[in-house]
Coordinates of C-alpha atoms in Angstrom, one line a residue:
X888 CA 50.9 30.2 27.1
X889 CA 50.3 32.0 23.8
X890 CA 47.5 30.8 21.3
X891 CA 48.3 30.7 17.7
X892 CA 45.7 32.1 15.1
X893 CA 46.1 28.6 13.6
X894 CA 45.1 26.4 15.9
X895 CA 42.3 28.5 17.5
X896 CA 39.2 26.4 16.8
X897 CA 37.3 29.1 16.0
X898 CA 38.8 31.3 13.5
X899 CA 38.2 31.6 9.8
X900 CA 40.3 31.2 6.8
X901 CA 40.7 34.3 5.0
X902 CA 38.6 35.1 1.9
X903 CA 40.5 34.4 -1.1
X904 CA 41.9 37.8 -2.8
X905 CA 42.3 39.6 0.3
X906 CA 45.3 40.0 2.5
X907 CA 47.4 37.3 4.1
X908 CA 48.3 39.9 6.5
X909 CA 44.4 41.0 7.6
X910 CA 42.6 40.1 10.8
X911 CA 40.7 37.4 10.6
X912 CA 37.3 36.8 11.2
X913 CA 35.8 35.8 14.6
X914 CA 32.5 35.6 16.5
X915 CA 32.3 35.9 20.2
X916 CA 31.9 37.8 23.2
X917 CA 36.2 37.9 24.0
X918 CA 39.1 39.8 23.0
X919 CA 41.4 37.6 21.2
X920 CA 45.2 38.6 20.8
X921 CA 48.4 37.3 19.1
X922 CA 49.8 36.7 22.5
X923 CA 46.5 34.9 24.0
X924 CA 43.4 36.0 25.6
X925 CA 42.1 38.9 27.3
X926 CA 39.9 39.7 30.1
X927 CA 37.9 42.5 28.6
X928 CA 34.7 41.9 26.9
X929 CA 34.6 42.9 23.4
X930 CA 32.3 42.1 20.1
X931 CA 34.2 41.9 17.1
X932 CA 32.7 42.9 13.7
X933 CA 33.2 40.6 10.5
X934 CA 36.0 41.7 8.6
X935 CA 36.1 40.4 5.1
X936 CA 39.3 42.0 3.5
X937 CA 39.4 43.6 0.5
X938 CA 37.2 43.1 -2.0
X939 CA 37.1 43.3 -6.0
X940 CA 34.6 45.5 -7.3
X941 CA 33.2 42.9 -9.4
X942 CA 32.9 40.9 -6.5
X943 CA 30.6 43.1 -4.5
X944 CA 28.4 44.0 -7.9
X945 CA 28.0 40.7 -8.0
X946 CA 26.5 40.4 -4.5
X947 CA 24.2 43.3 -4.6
X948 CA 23.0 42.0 -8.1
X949 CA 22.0 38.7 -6.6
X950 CA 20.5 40.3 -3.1
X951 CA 18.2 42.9 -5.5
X952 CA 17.6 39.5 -7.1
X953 CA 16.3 37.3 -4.1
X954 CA 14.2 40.3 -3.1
X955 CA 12.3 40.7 -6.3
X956 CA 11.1 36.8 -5.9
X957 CA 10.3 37.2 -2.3
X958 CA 7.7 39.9 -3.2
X959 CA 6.4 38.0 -6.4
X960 CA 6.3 34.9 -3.8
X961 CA 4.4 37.3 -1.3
X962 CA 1.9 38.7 -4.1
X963 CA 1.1 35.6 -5.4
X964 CA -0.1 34.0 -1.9
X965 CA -2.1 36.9 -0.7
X966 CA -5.3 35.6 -0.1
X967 CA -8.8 36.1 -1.6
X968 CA -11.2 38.3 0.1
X969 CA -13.5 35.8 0.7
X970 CA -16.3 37.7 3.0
X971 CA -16.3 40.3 -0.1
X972 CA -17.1 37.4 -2.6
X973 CA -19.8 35.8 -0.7
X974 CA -21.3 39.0 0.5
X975 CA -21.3 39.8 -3.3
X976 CA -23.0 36.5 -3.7
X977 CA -26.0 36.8 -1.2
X978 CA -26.6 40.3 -1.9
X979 CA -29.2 39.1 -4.3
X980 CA -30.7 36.3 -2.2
X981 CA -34.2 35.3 -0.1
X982 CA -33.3 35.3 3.9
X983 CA -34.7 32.0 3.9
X984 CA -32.6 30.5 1.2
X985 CA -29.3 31.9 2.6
X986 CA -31.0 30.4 5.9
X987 CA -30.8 27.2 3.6
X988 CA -27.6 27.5 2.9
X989 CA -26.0 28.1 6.3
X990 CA -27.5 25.0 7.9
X991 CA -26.2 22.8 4.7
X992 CA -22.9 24.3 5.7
X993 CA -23.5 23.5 9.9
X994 CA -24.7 19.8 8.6
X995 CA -21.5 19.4 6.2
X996 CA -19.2 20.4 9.1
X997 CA -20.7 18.1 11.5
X998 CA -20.7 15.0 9.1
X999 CA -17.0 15.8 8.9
X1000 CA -16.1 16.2 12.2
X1001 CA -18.0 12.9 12.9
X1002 CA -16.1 11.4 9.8
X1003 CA -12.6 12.2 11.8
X1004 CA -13.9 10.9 14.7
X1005 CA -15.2 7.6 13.9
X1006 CA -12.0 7.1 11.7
X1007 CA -9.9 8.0 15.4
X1008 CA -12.0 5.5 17.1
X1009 CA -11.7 2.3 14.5
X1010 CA -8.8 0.0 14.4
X1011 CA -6.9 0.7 10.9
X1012 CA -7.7 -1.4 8.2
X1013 CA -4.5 -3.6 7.3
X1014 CA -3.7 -2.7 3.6
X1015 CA -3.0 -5.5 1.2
X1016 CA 0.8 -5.0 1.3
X1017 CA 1.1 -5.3 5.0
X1018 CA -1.0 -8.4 4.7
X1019 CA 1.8 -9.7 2.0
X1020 CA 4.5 -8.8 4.2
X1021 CA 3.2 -10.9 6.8
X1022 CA 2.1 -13.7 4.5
X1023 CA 6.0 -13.8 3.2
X1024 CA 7.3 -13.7 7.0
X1025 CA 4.9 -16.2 8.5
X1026 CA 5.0 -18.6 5.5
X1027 CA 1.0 -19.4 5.4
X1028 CA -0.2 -22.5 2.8
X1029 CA 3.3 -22.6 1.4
X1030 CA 3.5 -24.6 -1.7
X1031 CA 7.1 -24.6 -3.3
X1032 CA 10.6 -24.4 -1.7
X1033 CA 13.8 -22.3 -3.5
X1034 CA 17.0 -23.4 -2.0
X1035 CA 19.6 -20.7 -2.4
X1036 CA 23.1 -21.3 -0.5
X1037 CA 21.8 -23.8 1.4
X1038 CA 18.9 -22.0 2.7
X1039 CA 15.4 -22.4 2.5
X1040 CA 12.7 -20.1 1.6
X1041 CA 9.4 -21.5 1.4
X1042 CA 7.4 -19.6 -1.1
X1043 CA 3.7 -19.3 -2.6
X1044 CA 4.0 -20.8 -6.3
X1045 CA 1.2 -17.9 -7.6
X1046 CA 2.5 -14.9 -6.5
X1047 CA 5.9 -15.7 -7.8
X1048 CA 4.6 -16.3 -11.4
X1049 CA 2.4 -13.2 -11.3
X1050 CA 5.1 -10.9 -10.2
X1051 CA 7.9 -12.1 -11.8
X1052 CA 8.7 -13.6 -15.2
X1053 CA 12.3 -15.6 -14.3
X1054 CA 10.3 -17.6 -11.7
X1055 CA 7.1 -18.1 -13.9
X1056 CA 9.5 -20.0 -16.4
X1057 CA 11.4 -21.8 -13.8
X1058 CA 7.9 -22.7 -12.0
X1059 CA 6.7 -24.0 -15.1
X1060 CA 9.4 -26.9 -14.6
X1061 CA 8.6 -28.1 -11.5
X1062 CA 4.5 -28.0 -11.2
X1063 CA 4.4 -30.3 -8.0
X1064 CA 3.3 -29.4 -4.6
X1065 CA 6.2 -29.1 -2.3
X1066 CA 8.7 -29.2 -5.0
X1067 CA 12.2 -27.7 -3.7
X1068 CA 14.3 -26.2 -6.4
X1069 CA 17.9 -25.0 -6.4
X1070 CA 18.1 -21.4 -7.0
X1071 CA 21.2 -20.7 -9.9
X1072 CA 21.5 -17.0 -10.0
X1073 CA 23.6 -15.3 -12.1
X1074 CA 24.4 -11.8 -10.7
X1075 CA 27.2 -11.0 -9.0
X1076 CA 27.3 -10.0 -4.9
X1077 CA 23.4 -11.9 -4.5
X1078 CA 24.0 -14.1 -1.0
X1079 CA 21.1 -15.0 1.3
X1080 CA 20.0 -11.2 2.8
X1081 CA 19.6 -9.8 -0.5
X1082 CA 17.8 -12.8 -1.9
X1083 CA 15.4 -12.9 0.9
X1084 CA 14.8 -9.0 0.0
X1085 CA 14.3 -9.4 -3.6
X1086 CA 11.7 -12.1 -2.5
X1087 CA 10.5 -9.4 0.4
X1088 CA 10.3 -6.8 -3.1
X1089 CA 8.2 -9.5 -5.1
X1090 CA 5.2 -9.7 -2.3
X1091 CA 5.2 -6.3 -1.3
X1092 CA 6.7 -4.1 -3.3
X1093 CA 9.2 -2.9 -0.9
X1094 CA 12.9 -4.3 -0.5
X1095 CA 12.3 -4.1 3.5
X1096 CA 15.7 -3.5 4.2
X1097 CA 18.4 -1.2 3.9
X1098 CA 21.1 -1.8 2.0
X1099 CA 23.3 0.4 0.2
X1100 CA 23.4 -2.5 -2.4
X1101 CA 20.5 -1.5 -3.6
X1102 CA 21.4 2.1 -4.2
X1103 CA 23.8 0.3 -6.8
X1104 CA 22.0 1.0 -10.7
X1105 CA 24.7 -1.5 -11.8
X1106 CA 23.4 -4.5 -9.3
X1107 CA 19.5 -3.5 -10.4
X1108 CA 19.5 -3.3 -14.2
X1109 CA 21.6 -6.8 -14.0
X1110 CA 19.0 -8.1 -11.5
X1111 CA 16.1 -6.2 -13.8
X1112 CA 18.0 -8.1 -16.9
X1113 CA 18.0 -11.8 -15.4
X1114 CA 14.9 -11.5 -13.4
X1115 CA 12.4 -9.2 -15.3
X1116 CA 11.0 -5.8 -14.3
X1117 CA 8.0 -6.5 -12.1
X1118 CA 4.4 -3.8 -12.5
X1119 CA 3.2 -2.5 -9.5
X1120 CA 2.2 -4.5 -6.5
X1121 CA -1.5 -3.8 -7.8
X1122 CA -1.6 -4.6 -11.2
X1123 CA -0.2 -8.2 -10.6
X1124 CA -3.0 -8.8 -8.0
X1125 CA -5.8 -7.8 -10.1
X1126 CA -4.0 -9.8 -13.2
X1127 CA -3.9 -12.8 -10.5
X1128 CA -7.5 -12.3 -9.7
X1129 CA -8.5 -11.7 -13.3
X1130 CA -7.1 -15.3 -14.6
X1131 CA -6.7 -17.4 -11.3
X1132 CA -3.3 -19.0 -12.3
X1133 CA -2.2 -21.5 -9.6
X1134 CA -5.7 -21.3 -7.8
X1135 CA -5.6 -24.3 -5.0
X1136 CA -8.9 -23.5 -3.1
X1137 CA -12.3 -23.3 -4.5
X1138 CA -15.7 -21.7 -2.6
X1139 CA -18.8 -23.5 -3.1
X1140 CA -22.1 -22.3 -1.2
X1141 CA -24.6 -24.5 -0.2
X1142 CA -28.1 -24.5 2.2
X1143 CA -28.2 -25.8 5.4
X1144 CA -29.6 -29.2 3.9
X1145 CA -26.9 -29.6 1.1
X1146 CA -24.1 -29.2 3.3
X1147 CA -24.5 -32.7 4.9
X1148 CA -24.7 -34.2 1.0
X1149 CA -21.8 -32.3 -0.1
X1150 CA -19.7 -33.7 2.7
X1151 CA -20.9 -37.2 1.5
X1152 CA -19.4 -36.6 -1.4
X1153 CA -21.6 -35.4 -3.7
X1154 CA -19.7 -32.1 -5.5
X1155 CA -20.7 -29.2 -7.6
X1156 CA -18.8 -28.5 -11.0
X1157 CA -16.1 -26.0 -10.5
X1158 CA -18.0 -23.9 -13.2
X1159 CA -20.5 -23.3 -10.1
X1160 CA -17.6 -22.3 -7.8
X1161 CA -15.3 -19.4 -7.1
X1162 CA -11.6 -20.0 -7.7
X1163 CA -9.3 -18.6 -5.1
X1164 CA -5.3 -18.6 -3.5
X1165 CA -5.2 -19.9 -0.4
X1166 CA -2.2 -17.7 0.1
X1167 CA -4.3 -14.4 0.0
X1168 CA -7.4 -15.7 1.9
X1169 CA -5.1 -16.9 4.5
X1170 CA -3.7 -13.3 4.8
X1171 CA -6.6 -10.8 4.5
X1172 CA -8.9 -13.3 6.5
X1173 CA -7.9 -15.0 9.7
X1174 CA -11.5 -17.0 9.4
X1175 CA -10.1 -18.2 6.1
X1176 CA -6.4 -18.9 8.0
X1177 CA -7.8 -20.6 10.8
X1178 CA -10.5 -22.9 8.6
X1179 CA -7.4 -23.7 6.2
X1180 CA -5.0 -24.6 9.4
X1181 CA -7.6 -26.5 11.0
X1182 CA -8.2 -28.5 7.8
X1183 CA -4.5 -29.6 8.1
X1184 CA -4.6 -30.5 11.6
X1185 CA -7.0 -33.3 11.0
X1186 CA -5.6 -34.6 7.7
X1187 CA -7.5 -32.9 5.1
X1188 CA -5.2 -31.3 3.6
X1189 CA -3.2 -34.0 3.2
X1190 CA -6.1 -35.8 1.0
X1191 CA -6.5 -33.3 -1.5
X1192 CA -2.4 -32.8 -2.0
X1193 CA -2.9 -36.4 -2.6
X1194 CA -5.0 -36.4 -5.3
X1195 CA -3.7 -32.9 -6.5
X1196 CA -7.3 -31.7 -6.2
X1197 CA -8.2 -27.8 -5.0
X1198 CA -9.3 -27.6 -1.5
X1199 CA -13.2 -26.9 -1.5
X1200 CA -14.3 -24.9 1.2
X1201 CA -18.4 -25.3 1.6
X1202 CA -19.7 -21.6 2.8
X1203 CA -23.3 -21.4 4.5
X1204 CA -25.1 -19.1 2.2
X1205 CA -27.8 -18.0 4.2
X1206 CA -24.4 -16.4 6.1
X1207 CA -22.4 -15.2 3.5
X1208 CA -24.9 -14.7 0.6
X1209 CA -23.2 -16.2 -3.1
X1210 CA -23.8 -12.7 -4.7
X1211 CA -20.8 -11.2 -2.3
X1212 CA -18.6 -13.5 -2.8
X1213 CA -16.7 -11.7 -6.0
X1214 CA -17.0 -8.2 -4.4
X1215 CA -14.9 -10.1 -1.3
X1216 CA -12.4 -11.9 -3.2
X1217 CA -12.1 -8.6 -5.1
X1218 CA -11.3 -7.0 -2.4
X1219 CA -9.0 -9.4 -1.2
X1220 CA -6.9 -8.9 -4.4
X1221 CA -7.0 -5.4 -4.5
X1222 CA -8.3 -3.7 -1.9
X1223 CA -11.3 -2.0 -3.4
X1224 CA -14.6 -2.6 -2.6
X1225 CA -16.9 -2.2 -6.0
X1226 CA -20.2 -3.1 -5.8
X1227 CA -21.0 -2.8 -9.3
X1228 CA -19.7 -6.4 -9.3
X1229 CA -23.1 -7.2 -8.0
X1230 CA -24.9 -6.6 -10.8
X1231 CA -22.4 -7.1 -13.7
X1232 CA -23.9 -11.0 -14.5
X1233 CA -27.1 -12.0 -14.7
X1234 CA -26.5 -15.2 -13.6
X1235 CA -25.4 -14.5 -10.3
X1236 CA -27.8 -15.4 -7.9
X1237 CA -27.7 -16.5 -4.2
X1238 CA -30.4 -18.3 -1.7
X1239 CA -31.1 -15.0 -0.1
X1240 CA -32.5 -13.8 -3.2
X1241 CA -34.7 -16.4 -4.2
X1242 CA -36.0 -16.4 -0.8
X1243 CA -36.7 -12.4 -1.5
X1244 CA -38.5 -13.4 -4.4
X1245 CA -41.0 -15.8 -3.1
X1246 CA -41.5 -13.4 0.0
X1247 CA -42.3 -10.6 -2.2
X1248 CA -39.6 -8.7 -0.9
X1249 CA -38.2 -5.8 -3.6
X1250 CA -34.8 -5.9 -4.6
X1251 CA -32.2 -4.5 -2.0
X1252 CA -30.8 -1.1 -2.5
X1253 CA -27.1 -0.1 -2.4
X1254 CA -26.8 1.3 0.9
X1255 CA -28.6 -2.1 2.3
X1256 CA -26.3 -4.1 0.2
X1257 CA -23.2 -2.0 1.3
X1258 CA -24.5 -2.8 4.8
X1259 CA -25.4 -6.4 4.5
X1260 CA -21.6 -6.5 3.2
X1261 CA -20.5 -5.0 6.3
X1262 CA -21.3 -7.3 8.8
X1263 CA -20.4 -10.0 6.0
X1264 CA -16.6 -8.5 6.5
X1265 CA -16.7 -8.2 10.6
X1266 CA -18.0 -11.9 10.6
X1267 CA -14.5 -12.9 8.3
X1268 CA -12.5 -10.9 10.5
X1269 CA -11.5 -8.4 6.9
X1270 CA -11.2 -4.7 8.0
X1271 CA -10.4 -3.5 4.9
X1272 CA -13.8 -4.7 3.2
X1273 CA -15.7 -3.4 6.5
X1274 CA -13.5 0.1 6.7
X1275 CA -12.7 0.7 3.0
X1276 CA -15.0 3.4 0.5
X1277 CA -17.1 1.1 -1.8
X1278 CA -16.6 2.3 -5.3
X1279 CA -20.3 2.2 -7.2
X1280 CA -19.5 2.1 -10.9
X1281 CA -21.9 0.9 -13.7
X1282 CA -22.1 -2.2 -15.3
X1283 CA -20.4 -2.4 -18.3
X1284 CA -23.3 -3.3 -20.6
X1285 CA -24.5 0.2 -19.1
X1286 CA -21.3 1.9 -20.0
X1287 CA -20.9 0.4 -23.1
X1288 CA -24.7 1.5 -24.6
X1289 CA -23.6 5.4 -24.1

């Protein structure tokens, strides 16, 4: 059976401008025919037709073109001589000081390689957005509901009102613990999915799912326009940890002895005390999560929803020292570790220190406090405080007298 031109799967259309009449193009190994195919082997050339002049100036302008940037490409990443500069560089210099110089290098390389290594071997520190993500998919010390098309989505009233202005207003209204509130949203094409994604957005950042809804700049400057443009996932949190709005846990540190008063009753002012989510602790610390779900278990929790008191959680200082506690609740927030928050007030002091004091001990240094911190952050189970570069800035009284 003959093969038409038109339907064999490979052939080409003819260039536009040439003739109808030409031989079109093909690639292969076989003769090819009007009246079908042959047995002998044969490699056809590309035949383009007739061409306009203008057409083929055209090409050979924009080859000549492409070639001159490929060389200025090829010049401009040629390399340095680098043997020539440092050869030009010790020329001048003692043996033993370029003897120096090479084992500073030999040193340098093997801290590095040991760097690489010891970051293979450790577990990788959960970041603060993967601990939000889980925080928003495993519901931990929940404290408001949103209803939306008969669906509910337990929530954490603080992060809400940090991230997003809509729900600080409508928040506002409804102050009590547990409260459920009917979700009345405005934008057109919002069902359950994409609701529980805009909440996904709000604690992480991320919309954690696809959806080509989202690709819609229509749908997000209406959403934008009734919810509020959120700031970054990290500005929120340090805003959060900056003015504590919503805190429901406080930290209090006592001495072995004090412990058994404070449980009698006997409390500290909250001026004394840190101020704290339990919604972060719970997710950057599973000693945090499982003290918190223990206290509801037996009933405690109950209590202070009661009275609409904070939780106080009583910390053994001569374990986790007062002094560390705002470089770890820092670092809960943000995920930096800066230990200048050591040394910012004077008035933060801890057992530990006074019991330095009447030892005659000196004052720690940084690397022993960095280290202290360490085992601190392996004992509350946080990986990022243990794993993460501590950032030593100066006081601000310091900064601020240059």
């Amino acid at each position: 059976m003959g093969a038409n031109a038109s339907n064999y799967p490979h052939s080409c259309s003819p260039r536009v401008g040439g003739n109808s009449q030409a031989q079109q193009t093909f690639i292969g190994t076989s003769s090819y025919s009007q009246q079908g195919y042959g047995c002998e082997s044969k490699l056809y050339s590309l035949d383009h037709g007739h061409e306009k002049p203008q057409d083929k100036k055209k090409r050979t302008s924009g080859l000549a073109t492409l070639k001159k940037k490929f060389i200025k490409r090829r010049k401009s990443n040629r390399s340095a001589d680098h043997a020539k500069q440092m050869r030009e560089l010790l020329s001048g210099w003692d043996v033993r000081d370029v003897n120096a110089l090479v084992e500073e290098y030999e040193g340098t390389s093997a801290l590095k390689e040991l760097s690489l290594q010891a970051s293979l071997a450790r577990p990788e520190a959960r970041t603060l957005q993967k601990d939000m993500a889980d925080l928003y998919e495993y519901k931990y010390c929940t404290d408001v509901d949103l209803i939306f098309q008969e669906t509910c989505f337990p929530v954490h009233r603080a992060i809400l009102a940090a991230r997003c202005p809509f729900f600080k207003t409508l928040l506002s209204s409804s102050p009590e613990y547990g409260a459920e509130i009917i979700m009345d949203i405005s934008t057109a094409g919002i069902d359950m999915p994409m609701f529980s994604a805009l909440l996904h957005y709000l604690y992480t950042g991320e919309f954690g799912m696809e959806d080509s809804r989202f690709q819609n700049v229509d749908i997000l400057v209406q959403l934008s326009e009734e919810f509020g443009t959120p700031n970054s996932l990290d500005v929120d949190m340090r805003g959060l940890f900056d003015y504590m709005c919503y805190y429901d846990v406080v930290l209090s540190f006592s001495s072995d002895s004090e412990l058994v008063e404070a449980f009698g009753g006997n409390q500290n002012c909250l001026d004394e005390e840190l101020k704290a989510h339990k919604a972060i602790i719970s997710a950057r610390s599973p000693f945090f999560r499982n003290l918190l779900q223990r206290r509801i278990r037996t009933g405690e929790e109950i209590t202070d929803r009661t009275l609409r008191t904070p939780t106080r959680i009583i910390l053994d200082e001569s374990i986790i020292p007062k002094k560390y506690a705002k470089v770890i609740l820092h670092c809960m927030y943000t995920d930096v570790v800066d230990l200048s928050v050591l040394h910012c007030s004077p008035s933060v002091g801890s057992l530990s220190e006074v019991q330095a004091l009447v030892a005659g001990k000196p004052n720690m240094t940084r690397a022993e406090e960095a280290m202290e911190l360490y085992h601190i952050a392996l004992f509350l189970e946080f990986n990022m405080l243990a794993q993460e570069k501590t950032t030593v800035s100066k006081p601000p009284s310091v900064r601020a007298s240059k």
